[in-house]
């Protein structure tokens, strides 16, 4: 038996996102978001599912917070739906939308759970998309105004803020691969969006500092890890590009005030350039208090001409996969965390998402998701190794507190440690919930 131990001051938590759990998309004055539109578009989401009901968390604050309390978490990460607060993205505030987040934050604080709030987890007001969305620099100003209102509104209650969740998904996945809302397929557009997200991030951090409020602010990129199949230069360079699409492209601007030149050159060969205006890079390069890391999967890959955007092809090494088809690759979690520390220093890191998709159903009221427990153990073991190697880990948040609307996969893919029956909306704590609860209490587990 090996004991895996964690520092006594490390925070434990669970995460969700507004569109994935709230439901009530047409209630209390919420405006339409690009995800409502995407879900209405035939063929975009499995089964034509949408977030209209989701987990109905909008109406179940007390029930859900009681579940968190039982779990024993220190921190709950959730996101604010921008169109609930500003139905058309700017201008008039929707007080009922704000009231919902106050109810939630108050319930968390009453139960000793710290809120960690993501300002943007993908539900852009449709009205802003109609004016060009993140391709239009006006959206940057609208976002900073929205963020400012949230900072002031929740000052004294919320001390941990995240500007953007997974900016790679917002830009490349949604505007080049077209797999998420708004579903565009245009590389120049994706690069524009990524750059404008960076500027919006930096200016929001500046705004937060000038307001002089208590608390910490960061952002939450998703990362992966491609290990080169061989030490041939072409394989090494292809993996470097694949990793940089998620890592350097989204870290260098924030930490170094520049884009990685080898990637700029690669995009230039495809006729694509970064639309940098005077002052942008200084705006983006703002010191942040922490970085949130979302990690799920990785694997081995090699060079292949014309494969994808970066001449990179995954190699199937026979790793086990979760039910969504992603490699289980805990080694990549360790590698990426130590790599980030080498590149960017010992910046404080919260693991803002890590988890697995297993679609186990309840049998006589119990969900025996042993495979999820195994995944958690493997990834927490990597995390513990990274801490021993000097990575500055502040906390670990599991994705997700409960099964929810998994974007283009609709309700077909379950990531929760709590099962949700989408017909009755009943919640059932899975075996992984009880395992995680015990781990949080003990701060160790055995393998
Ligand atoms: C995110 C993630 C989550 C997903 C999870 C599983 O952006 O934070 O996409 O919202 O549900 O990553 O795919």
PDB file of C-alpha atoms in Angstrom, residues 254-412:
ATOM      1  CA  UNK A 254      -0.204  36.950 -20.309  1.00  0.00           C
ATOM      2  CA  UNK A 255       3.161  36.073 -18.733  1.00  0.00           C
ATOM      3  CA  UNK A 256       5.619  37.441 -21.313  1.00  0.00           C
ATOM      4  CA  UNK A 257       3.657  40.018 -23.277  1.00  0.00           C
ATOM      5  CA  UNK A 258       4.281  38.338 -26.647  1.00  0.00           C
ATOM      6  CA  UNK A 259       3.076  35.485 -28.826  1.00  0.00           C
ATOM      7  CA  UNK A 260       5.461  32.561 -29.439  1.00  0.00           C
ATOM      8  CA  UNK A 261       7.284  33.411 -32.670  1.00  0.00           C
ATOM      9  CA  UNK A 262       7.369  29.857 -34.060  1.00  0.00           C
ATOM     10  CA  UNK A 263       3.585  29.775 -33.865  1.00  0.00           C
ATOM     11  CA  UNK A 264       3.182  33.248 -35.332  1.00  0.00           C
ATOM     12  CA  UNK A 265       5.321  32.051 -38.263  1.00  0.00           C
ATOM     13  CA  UNK A 266       3.319  28.850 -38.610  1.00  0.00           C
ATOM     14  CA  UNK A 267       0.046  30.786 -38.792  1.00  0.00           C
ATOM     15  CA  UNK A 268       1.611  33.300 -41.200  1.00  0.00           C
ATOM     16  CA  UNK A 269       2.344  30.427 -43.616  1.00  0.00           C
ATOM     17  CA  UNK A 270      -1.397  29.825 -43.596  1.00  0.00           C
ATOM     18  CA  UNK A 271      -2.072  33.478 -44.373  1.00  0.00           C
ATOM     19  CA  UNK A 272      -3.225  34.257 -40.852  1.00  0.00           C
ATOM     20  CA  UNK A 273      -1.928  37.063 -38.631  1.00  0.00           C
ATOM     21  CA  UNK A 274      -2.614  38.304 -35.115  1.00  0.00           C
ATOM     22  CA  UNK A 275      -4.562  41.602 -35.129  1.00  0.00           C
ATOM     23  CA  UNK A 276      -2.443  43.394 -32.517  1.00  0.00           C
ATOM     24  CA  UNK A 277      -3.125  47.096 -31.981  1.00  0.00           C
ATOM     25  CA  UNK A 278      -0.858  49.526 -30.162  1.00  0.00           C
ATOM     26  CA  UNK A 279      -0.902  48.936 -26.446  1.00  0.00           C
ATOM     27  CA  UNK A 280      -2.574  45.512 -26.623  1.00  0.00           C
ATOM     28  CA  UNK A 281       0.391  43.476 -25.436  1.00  0.00           C
ATOM     29  CA  UNK A 282       1.004  45.787 -22.461  1.00  0.00           C
ATOM     30  CA  UNK A 283      -2.674  45.517 -21.561  1.00  0.00           C
ATOM     31  CA  UNK A 284      -2.552  41.739 -21.734  1.00  0.00           C
ATOM     32  CA  UNK A 285       0.585  41.356 -19.670  1.00  0.00           C
ATOM     33  CA  UNK A 286      -0.882  42.034 -16.234  1.00  0.00           C
ATOM     34  CA  UNK A 287       0.367  40.179 -13.183  1.00  0.00           C
ATOM     35  CA  UNK A 288      -2.288  37.717 -12.077  1.00  0.00           C
ATOM     36  CA  UNK A 289      -2.729  36.082  -8.687  1.00  0.00           C
ATOM     37  CA  UNK A 290      -3.184  32.510  -9.834  1.00  0.00           C
ATOM     38  CA  UNK A 291      -3.762  30.419 -12.908  1.00  0.00           C
ATOM     39  CA  UNK A 292      -6.499  27.828 -13.178  1.00  0.00           C
ATOM     40  CA  UNK A 293      -5.539  24.674 -15.043  1.00  0.00           C
ATOM     41  CA  UNK A 294      -8.056  22.359 -16.681  1.00  0.00           C
ATOM     42  CA  UNK A 295      -6.586  18.983 -17.597  1.00  0.00           C
ATOM     43  CA  UNK A 296      -8.366  15.879 -18.854  1.00  0.00           C
ATOM     44  CA  UNK A 297      -6.276  14.004 -21.377  1.00  0.00           C
ATOM     45  CA  UNK A 298      -3.173  13.795 -23.534  1.00  0.00           C
ATOM     46  CA  UNK A 299      -1.132  11.190 -25.337  1.00  0.00           C
ATOM     47  CA  UNK A 300       1.565  10.354 -27.831  1.00  0.00           C
ATOM     48  CA  UNK A 301       1.670  11.977 -31.266  1.00  0.00           C
ATOM     49  CA  UNK A 302       3.886  12.269 -34.325  1.00  0.00           C
ATOM     50  CA  UNK A 303       4.480  14.358 -37.399  1.00  0.00           C
ATOM     51  CA  UNK A 304       2.226  13.813 -40.364  1.00  0.00           C
ATOM     52  CA  UNK A 305       2.074  16.196 -43.255  1.00  0.00           C
ATOM     53  CA  UNK A 306      -1.265  18.009 -43.583  1.00  0.00           C
ATOM     54  CA  UNK A 307      -2.739  16.343 -40.531  1.00  0.00           C
ATOM     55  CA  UNK A 308      -4.773  18.965 -38.716  1.00  0.00           C
ATOM     56  CA  UNK A 309      -3.578  22.503 -38.259  1.00  0.00           C
ATOM     57  CA  UNK A 310      -0.103  21.526 -37.071  1.00  0.00           C
ATOM     58  CA  UNK A 311       0.893  18.449 -39.122  1.00  0.00           C
ATOM     59  CA  UNK A 312       0.388  16.385 -35.985  1.00  0.00           C
ATOM     60  CA  UNK A 313      -1.223  12.984 -35.688  1.00  0.00           C
ATOM     61  CA  UNK A 314      -2.085  11.175 -32.446  1.00  0.00           C
ATOM     62  CA  UNK A 315      -0.636   7.675 -32.127  1.00  0.00           C
ATOM     63  CA  UNK A 316      -2.830   5.053 -30.484  1.00  0.00           C
ATOM     64  CA  UNK A 317      -0.609   3.519 -27.813  1.00  0.00           C
ATOM     65  CA  UNK A 318      -3.450   1.433 -26.422  1.00  0.00           C
ATOM     66  CA  UNK A 319      -4.124   3.640 -23.426  1.00  0.00           C
ATOM     67  CA  UNK A 320      -7.480   3.025 -21.811  1.00  0.00           C
ATOM     68  CA  UNK A 321     -10.114   5.559 -22.672  1.00  0.00           C
ATOM     69  CA  UNK A 322     -12.969   7.134 -20.782  1.00  0.00           C
ATOM     70  CA  UNK A 323     -16.513   6.846 -22.164  1.00  0.00           C
ATOM     71  CA  UNK A 324     -16.094  10.019 -24.221  1.00  0.00           C
ATOM     72  CA  UNK A 325     -13.135   8.383 -25.967  1.00  0.00           C
ATOM     73  CA  UNK A 326     -10.328  10.398 -24.368  1.00  0.00           C
ATOM     74  CA  UNK A 327      -7.039   8.722 -23.398  1.00  0.00           C
ATOM     75  CA  UNK A 328      -6.411   8.264 -19.715  1.00  0.00           C
ATOM     76  CA  UNK A 329      -2.998   9.900 -19.453  1.00  0.00           C
ATOM     77  CA  UNK A 330      -2.125  10.937 -15.881  1.00  0.00           C
ATOM     78  CA  UNK A 331       1.559  11.160 -16.841  1.00  0.00           C
ATOM     79  CA  UNK A 332       0.642  14.130 -19.026  1.00  0.00           C
ATOM     80  CA  UNK A 333      -0.854  15.886 -16.025  1.00  0.00           C
ATOM     81  CA  UNK A 334       2.503  15.689 -14.222  1.00  0.00           C
ATOM     82  CA  UNK A 335       4.421  16.685 -17.338  1.00  0.00           C
ATOM     83  CA  UNK A 336       2.327  19.685 -18.167  1.00  0.00           C
ATOM     84  CA  UNK A 337       2.386  21.009 -14.606  1.00  0.00           C
ATOM     85  CA  UNK A 338       6.156  20.738 -14.336  1.00  0.00           C
ATOM     86  CA  UNK A 339       6.548  22.204 -17.832  1.00  0.00           C
ATOM     87  CA  UNK A 340       4.406  25.220 -16.918  1.00  0.00           C
ATOM     88  CA  UNK A 341       6.508  25.771 -13.827  1.00  0.00           C
ATOM     89  CA  UNK A 342       9.730  25.639 -15.863  1.00  0.00           C
ATOM     90  CA  UNK A 343       8.369  28.078 -18.427  1.00  0.00           C
ATOM     91  CA  UNK A 344       6.464  30.543 -16.290  1.00  0.00           C
ATOM     92  CA  UNK A 345       7.843  30.168 -12.787  1.00  0.00           C
ATOM     93  CA  UNK A 346       6.138  29.049  -9.614  1.00  0.00           C
ATOM     94  CA  UNK A 347       2.864  30.804 -10.280  1.00  0.00           C
ATOM     95  CA  UNK A 348       0.138  29.675  -7.869  1.00  0.00           C
ATOM     96  CA  UNK A 349      -2.012  27.057  -9.587  1.00  0.00           C
ATOM     97  CA  UNK A 350      -5.507  25.847  -8.887  1.00  0.00           C
ATOM     98  CA  UNK A 351      -6.562  22.776 -10.777  1.00  0.00           C
ATOM     99  CA  UNK A 352      -9.884  24.294 -11.769  1.00  0.00           C
ATOM    100  CA  UNK A 353     -11.026  21.173 -13.639  1.00  0.00           C
ATOM    101  CA  UNK A 354     -10.018  17.545 -13.777  1.00  0.00           C
ATOM    102  CA  UNK A 355     -12.344  14.619 -14.135  1.00  0.00           C
ATOM    103  CA  UNK A 356     -13.645  11.840 -16.312  1.00  0.00           C
ATOM    104  CA  UNK A 357     -16.642  10.782 -18.324  1.00  0.00           C
ATOM    105  CA  UNK A 358     -18.207   7.486 -17.296  1.00  0.00           C
ATOM    106  CA  UNK A 359     -21.829   6.842 -18.042  1.00  0.00           C
ATOM    107  CA  UNK A 360     -22.613   4.420 -15.219  1.00  0.00           C
ATOM    108  CA  UNK A 361     -26.294   4.290 -14.328  1.00  0.00           C
ATOM    109  CA  UNK A 362     -27.761   3.683 -10.873  1.00  0.00           C
ATOM    110  CA  UNK A 363     -28.501   0.099  -9.933  1.00  0.00           C
ATOM    111  CA  UNK A 364     -30.887  -0.134  -6.992  1.00  0.00           C
ATOM    112  CA  UNK A 365     -30.141   3.467  -6.155  1.00  0.00           C
ATOM    113  CA  UNK A 366     -26.362   3.172  -6.199  1.00  0.00           C
ATOM    114  CA  UNK A 367     -23.879   4.297  -8.853  1.00  0.00           C
ATOM    115  CA  UNK A 368     -20.748   2.168  -8.680  1.00  0.00           C
ATOM    116  CA  UNK A 369     -18.372   4.315 -10.711  1.00  0.00           C
ATOM    117  CA  UNK A 370     -15.151   2.541  -9.783  1.00  0.00           C
ATOM    118  CA  UNK A 371     -13.506   3.667 -13.005  1.00  0.00           C
ATOM    119  CA  UNK A 372     -13.984   7.304 -12.008  1.00  0.00           C
ATOM    120  CA  UNK A 373     -12.390   6.592  -8.636  1.00  0.00           C
ATOM    121  CA  UNK A 374      -9.448   4.975 -10.443  1.00  0.00           C
ATOM    122  CA  UNK A 375      -9.098   8.033 -12.696  1.00  0.00           C
ATOM    123  CA  UNK A 376      -9.166  10.351  -9.689  1.00  0.00           C
ATOM    124  CA  UNK A 377      -6.535   8.305  -7.887  1.00  0.00           C
ATOM    125  CA  UNK A 378      -4.228   8.291 -10.900  1.00  0.00           C
ATOM    126  CA  UNK A 379      -4.513  12.025 -11.481  1.00  0.00           C
ATOM    127  CA  UNK A 380      -4.210  12.934  -7.829  1.00  0.00           C
ATOM    128  CA  UNK A 381      -1.095  10.785  -7.678  1.00  0.00           C
ATOM    129  CA  UNK A 382       0.383  12.804 -10.548  1.00  0.00           C
ATOM    130  CA  UNK A 383      -0.649  15.977  -8.769  1.00  0.00           C
ATOM    131  CA  UNK A 384       1.071  14.893  -5.596  1.00  0.00           C
ATOM    132  CA  UNK A 385       4.252  14.094  -7.572  1.00  0.00           C
ATOM    133  CA  UNK A 386       4.096  17.554  -9.131  1.00  0.00           C
ATOM    134  CA  UNK A 387       3.850  19.170  -5.707  1.00  0.00           C
ATOM    135  CA  UNK A 388       6.934  17.228  -4.633  1.00  0.00           C
ATOM    136  CA  UNK A 389       8.694  18.553  -7.743  1.00  0.00           C
ATOM    137  CA  UNK A 390       8.000  22.122  -6.702  1.00  0.00           C
ATOM    138  CA  UNK A 391       4.805  22.950  -8.603  1.00  0.00           C
ATOM    139  CA  UNK A 392       2.907  25.566  -6.600  1.00  0.00           C
ATOM    140  CA  UNK A 393      -0.465  23.839  -6.264  1.00  0.00           C
ATOM    141  CA  UNK A 394      -3.033  25.740  -4.194  1.00  0.00           C
ATOM    142  CA  UNK A 395      -6.064  23.598  -4.792  1.00  0.00           C
ATOM    143  CA  UNK A 396      -7.794  20.834  -6.716  1.00  0.00           C
ATOM    144  CA  UNK A 397     -11.342  21.109  -8.034  1.00  0.00           C
ATOM    145  CA  UNK A 398     -13.092  18.152  -9.507  1.00  0.00           C
ATOM    146  CA  UNK A 399     -15.100  18.400 -12.729  1.00  0.00           C
ATOM    147  CA  UNK A 400     -17.858  18.060 -12.093  1.00  0.00           C
ATOM    148  CA  UNK A 401     -19.969  18.341  -8.996  1.00  0.00           C
ATOM    149  CA  UNK A 402     -22.815  16.745 -10.929  1.00  0.00           C
ATOM    150  CA  UNK A 403     -23.651  15.309 -14.337  1.00  0.00           C
ATOM    151  CA  UNK A 404     -24.636  18.124 -16.654  1.00  0.00           C
ATOM    152  CA  UNK A 405     -25.098  19.414 -20.197  1.00  0.00           C
ATOM    153  CA  UNK A 406     -21.894  18.355 -21.928  1.00  0.00           C
ATOM    154  CA  UNK A 407     -21.967  20.931 -24.742  1.00  0.00           C
ATOM    155  CA  UNK A 408     -22.095  19.333 -28.210  1.00  0.00           C
ATOM    156  CA  UNK A 409     -22.557  15.925 -26.538  1.00  0.00           C
ATOM    157  CA  UNK A 410     -25.763  17.067 -24.849  1.00  0.00           C
ATOM    158  CA  UNK A 411     -26.731  14.863 -21.901  1.00  0.00           C
ATOM    159  CA  UNK A 412     -25.122  11.762 -23.379  1.00  0.00           C
TER     160      UNK A 412
END
